[in-house]
GROMACS .gro file of C-alpha atoms in nm:
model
  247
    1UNK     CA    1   9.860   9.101   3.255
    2UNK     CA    2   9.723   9.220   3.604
    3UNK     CA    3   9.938   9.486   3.612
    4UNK     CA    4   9.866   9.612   3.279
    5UNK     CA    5   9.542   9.629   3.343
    6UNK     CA    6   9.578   9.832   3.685
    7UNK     CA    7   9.757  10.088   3.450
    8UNK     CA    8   9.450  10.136   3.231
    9UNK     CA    9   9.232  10.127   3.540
   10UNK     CA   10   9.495  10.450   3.652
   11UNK     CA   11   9.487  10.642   3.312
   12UNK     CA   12   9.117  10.625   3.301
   13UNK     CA   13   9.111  10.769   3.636
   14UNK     CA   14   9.408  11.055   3.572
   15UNK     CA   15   9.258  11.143   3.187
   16UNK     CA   16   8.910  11.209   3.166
   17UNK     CA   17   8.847  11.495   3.307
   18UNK     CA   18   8.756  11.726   3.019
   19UNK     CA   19   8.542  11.485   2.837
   20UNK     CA   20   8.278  11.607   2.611
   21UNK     CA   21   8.010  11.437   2.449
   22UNK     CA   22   8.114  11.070   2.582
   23UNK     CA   23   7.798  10.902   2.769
   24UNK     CA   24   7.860  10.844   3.127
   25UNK     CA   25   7.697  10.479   3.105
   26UNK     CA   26   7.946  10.367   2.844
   27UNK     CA   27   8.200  10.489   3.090
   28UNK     CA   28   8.095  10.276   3.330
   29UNK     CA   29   8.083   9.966   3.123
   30UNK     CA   30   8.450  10.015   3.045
   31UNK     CA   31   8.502  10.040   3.438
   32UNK     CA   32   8.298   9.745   3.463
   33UNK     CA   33   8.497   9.537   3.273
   34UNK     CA   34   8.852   9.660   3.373
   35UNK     CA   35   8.688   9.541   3.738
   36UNK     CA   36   8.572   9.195   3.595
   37UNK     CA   37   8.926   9.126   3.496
   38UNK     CA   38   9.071   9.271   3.771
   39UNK     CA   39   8.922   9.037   4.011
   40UNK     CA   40   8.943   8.715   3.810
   41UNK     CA   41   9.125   8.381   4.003
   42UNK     CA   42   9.461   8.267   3.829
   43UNK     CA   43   9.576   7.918   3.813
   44UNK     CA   44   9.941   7.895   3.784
   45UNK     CA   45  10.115   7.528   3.699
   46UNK     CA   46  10.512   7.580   3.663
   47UNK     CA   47  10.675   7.358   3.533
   48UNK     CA   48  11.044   7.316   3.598
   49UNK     CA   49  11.375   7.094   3.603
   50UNK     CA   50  11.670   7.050   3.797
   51UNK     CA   51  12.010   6.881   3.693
   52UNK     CA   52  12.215   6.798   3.931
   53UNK     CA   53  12.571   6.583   3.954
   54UNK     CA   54  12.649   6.362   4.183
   55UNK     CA   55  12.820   6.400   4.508
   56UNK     CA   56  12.904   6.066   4.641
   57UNK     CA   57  12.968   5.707   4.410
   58UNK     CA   58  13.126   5.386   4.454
   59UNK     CA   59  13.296   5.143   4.190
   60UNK     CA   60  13.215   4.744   4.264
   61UNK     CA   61  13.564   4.550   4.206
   62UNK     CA   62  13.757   4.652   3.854
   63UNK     CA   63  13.653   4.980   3.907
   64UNK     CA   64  13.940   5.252   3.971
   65UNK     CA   65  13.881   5.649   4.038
   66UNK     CA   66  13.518   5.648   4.086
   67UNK     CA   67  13.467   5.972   4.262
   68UNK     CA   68  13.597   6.109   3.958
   69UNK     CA   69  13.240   6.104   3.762
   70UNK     CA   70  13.141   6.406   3.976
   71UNK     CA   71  13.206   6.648   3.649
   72UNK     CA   72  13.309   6.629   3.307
   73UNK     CA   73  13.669   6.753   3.367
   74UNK     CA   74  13.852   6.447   3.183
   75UNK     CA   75  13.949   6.289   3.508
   76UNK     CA   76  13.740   5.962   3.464
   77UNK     CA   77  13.668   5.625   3.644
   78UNK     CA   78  13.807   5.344   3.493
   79UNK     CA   79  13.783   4.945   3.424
   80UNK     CA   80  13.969   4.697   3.218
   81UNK     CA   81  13.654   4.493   3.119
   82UNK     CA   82  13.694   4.161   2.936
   83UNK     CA   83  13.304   4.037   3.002
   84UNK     CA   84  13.058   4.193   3.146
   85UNK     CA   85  13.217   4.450   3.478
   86UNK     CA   86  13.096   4.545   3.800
   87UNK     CA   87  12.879   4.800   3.931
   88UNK     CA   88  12.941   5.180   3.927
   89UNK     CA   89  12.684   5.359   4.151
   90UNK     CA   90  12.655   5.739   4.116
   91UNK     CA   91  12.431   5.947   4.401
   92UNK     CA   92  12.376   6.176   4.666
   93UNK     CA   93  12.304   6.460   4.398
   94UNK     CA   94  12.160   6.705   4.646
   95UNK     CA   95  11.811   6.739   4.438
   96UNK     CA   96  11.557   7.004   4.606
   97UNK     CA   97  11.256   6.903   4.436
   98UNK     CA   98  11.018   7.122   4.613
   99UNK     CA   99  10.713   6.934   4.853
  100UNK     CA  100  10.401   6.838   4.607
  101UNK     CA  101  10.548   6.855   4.308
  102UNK     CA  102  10.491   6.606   4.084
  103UNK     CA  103  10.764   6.414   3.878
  104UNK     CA  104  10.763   6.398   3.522
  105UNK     CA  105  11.052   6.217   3.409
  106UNK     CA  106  11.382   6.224   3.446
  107UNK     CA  107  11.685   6.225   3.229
  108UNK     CA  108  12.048   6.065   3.251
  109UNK     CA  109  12.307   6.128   3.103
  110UNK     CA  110  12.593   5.911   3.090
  111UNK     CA  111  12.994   6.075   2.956
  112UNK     CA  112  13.212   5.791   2.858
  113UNK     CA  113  13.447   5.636   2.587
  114UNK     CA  114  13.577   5.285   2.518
  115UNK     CA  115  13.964   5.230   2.408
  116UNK     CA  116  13.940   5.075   2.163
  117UNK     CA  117  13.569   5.078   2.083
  118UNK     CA  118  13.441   4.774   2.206
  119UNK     CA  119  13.227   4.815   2.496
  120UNK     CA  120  12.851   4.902   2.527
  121UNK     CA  121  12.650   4.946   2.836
  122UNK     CA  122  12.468   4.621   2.983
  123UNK     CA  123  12.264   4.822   3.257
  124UNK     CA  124  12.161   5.174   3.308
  125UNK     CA  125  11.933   5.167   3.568
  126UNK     CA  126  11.768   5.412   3.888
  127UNK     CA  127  11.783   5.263   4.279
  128UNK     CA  128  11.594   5.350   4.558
  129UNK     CA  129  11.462   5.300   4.907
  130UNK     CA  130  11.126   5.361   5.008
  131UNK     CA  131  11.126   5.101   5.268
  132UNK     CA  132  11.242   4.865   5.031
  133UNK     CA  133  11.461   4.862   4.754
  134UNK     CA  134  11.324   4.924   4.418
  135UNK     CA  135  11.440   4.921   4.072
  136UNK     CA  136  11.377   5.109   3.756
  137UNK     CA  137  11.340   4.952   3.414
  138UNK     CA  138  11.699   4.852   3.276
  139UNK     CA  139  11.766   5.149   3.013
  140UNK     CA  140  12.078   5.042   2.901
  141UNK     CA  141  12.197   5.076   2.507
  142UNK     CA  142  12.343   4.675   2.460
  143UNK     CA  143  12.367   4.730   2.088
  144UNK     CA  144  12.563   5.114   2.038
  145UNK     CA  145  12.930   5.070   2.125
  146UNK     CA  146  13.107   5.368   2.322
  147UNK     CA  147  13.346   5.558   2.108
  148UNK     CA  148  13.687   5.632   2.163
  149UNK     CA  149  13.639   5.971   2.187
  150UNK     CA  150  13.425   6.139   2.511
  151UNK     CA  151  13.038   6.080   2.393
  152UNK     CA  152  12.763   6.183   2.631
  153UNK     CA  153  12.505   5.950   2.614
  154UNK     CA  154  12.157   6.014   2.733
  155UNK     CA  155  11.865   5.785   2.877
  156UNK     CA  156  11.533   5.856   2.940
  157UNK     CA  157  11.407   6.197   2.906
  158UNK     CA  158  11.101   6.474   3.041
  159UNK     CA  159  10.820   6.210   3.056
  160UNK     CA  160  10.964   5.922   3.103
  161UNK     CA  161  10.956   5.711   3.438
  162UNK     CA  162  11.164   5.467   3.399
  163UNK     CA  163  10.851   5.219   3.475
  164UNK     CA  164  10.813   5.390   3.815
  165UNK     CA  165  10.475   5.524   3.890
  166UNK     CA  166  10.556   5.663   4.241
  167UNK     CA  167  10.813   5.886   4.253
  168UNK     CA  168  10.853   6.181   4.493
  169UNK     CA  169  11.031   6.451   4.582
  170UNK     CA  170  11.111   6.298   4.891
  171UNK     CA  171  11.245   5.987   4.727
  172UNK     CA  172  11.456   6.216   4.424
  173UNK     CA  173  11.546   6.448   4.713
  174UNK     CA  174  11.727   6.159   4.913
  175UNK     CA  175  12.091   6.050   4.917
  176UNK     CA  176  11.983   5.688   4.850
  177UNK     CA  177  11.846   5.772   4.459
  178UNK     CA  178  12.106   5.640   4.274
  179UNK     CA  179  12.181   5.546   3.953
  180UNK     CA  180  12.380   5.222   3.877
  181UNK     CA  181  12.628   5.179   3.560
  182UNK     CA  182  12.732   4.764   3.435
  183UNK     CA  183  12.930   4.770   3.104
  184UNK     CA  184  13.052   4.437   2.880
  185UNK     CA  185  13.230   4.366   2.583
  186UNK     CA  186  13.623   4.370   2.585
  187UNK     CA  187  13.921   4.348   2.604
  188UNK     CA  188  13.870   4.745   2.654
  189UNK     CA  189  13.953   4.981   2.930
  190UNK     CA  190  13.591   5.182   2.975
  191UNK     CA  191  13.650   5.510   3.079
  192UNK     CA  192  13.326   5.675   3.237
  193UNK     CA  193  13.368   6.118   3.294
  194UNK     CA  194  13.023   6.222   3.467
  195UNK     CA  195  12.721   6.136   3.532
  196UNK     CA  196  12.447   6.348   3.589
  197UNK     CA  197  12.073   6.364   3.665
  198UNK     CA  198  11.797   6.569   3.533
  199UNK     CA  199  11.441   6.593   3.721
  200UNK     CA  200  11.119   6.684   3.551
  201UNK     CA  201  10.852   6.799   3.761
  202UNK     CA  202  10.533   6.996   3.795
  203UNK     CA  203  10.504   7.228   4.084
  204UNK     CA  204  10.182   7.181   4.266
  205UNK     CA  205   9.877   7.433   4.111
  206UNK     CA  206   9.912   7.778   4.260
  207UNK     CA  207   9.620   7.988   4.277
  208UNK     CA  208   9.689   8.399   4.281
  209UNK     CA  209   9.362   8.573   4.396
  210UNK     CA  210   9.460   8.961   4.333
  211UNK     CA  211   9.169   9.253   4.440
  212UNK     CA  212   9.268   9.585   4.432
  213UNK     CA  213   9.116   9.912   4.584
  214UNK     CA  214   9.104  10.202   4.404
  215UNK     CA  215   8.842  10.456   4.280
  216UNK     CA  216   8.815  10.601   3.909
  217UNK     CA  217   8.700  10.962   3.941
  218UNK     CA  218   8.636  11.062   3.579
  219UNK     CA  219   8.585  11.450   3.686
  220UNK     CA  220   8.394  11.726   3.565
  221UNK     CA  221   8.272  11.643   3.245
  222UNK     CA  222   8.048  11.905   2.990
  223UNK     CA  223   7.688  11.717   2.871
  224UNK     CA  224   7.563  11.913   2.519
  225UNK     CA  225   7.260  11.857   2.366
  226UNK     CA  226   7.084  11.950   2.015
  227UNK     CA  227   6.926  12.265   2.147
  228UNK     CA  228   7.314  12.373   2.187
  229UNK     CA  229   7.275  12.369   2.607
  230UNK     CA  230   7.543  12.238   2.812
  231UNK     CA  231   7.564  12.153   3.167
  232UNK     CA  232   7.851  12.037   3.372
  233UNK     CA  233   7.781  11.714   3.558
  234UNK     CA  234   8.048  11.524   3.780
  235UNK     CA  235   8.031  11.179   3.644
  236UNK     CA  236   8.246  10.894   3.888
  237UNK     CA  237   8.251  10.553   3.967
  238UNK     CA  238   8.395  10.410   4.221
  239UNK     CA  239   8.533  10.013   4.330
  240UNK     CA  240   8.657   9.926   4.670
  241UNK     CA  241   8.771   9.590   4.789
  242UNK     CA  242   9.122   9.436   4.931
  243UNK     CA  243   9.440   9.355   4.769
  244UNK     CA  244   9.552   8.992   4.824
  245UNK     CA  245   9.779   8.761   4.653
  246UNK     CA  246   9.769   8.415   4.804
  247UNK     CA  247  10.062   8.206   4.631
   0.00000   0.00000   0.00000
């Protein structure tokens, strides 16, 4: 918008120099007002998100292949559950949330298949240390049973927090935000292909202050009145301050 209004600022500047009959003060209103928005203050809030898979994982006892989760390539961890399993961590996702954001929600999402179909998840749930270890509401599905067939399943979403009311980038950002996986039902071999992680977050309020100097020299310009007399009068205006653009 800024710029577009430079470019009117410019053509009034380059193309009035043969006007006739226009009054100078109305001129100067119009220069008035291209100034007014020229110097107004901007407040910019991005919002953004980041998904990101994992790096790193580890499979409690039953589970086989874990560091196969890293990407849905159909190379998959594996259990034989008959009960409830183990744990299967995922983490280390390399997040670069950037400082003073805030965090909005964030999404998992969970690739997996049962054969046959008769497993569904017991826990889906985030880790973390912030001096302690803390844990995220469970968000597992106990009631859907995984399919036979690769089904991505997804938890949480943009504005949910997972009953966390202090996340940060520093705590998404570090290698010990993790999520962890429990399964049950069986006899079934659970199959698990990726899991990944998506981060909602609002970027901390920017504010753009943009001046601009320039002048707008309207030129010679021919004044007639009813006695049909004309005079030529040089009719400019001119605005000077910096240009700045604090992000």
């Amino acid at each position: 918008m800024k710029q577009i209004i430079v470019l009117i600022a410019l053509l009034l500047a380059s193309c009035t120099n043969n006007i006739t009959g226009i009054d100078k003060h109305e001129i100067s209103k119009v220069q008035h007002r291209v100034y007014d928005k020229l110097f107004e203050k901007e407040d910019r809030v991005l919002m953004a998100s980041e998904k990101r898979n994992p790096s790193s994982s580890y499979g409690a006892s039953g589970w086989y292949d874990a560091d196969d989760i890293y990407s849905s390539d159909n190379y998959r961890a594996t259990n034989n559950v008959s009960g409830i399993s183990n744990e299967l961590w995922a983490y280390n996702f390399g997040f670069g949330i950037p400082s003073g954001a805030t965090i909005d929600g964030i999404e998992v999402g969970i690739e997996h298949r049962s054969n046959p179909s008769d497993i569904t998840d017991l826990l889906v749930r985030l880790r973390y240390h912030d001096g302690i270890l803390k844990y995220s509401d469970n968000k597992g599905d106990t009631s859907t049973l995984w399919p036979e067939n690769d089904t991505i399943a997804y938890y949480g979403g943009s504005t949910d927090l997972w009953g966390i009311s202090d996340f940060t980038p520093t705590i998404i950002n570090s290698t010990d935000f993790l999520i962890i996986l429990t399964c049950q039902g069986g006899p079934a071999i659970a199959e698990v292909d990726n899991i990944f992680v998506t981060v909602y977050y609002t970027e901390a309020t920017t504010t753009i202050n943009e001046t601009l100097t320039f002048g707008l020299n309207l030129g010679i310009s021919t004044i007639s009145d009813l006695g049909g007399r004309s005079e030529e009068r040089r009719v400019g205006k001119e605005f000077r301050s910096r240009w700045s653009r604090d992000h």
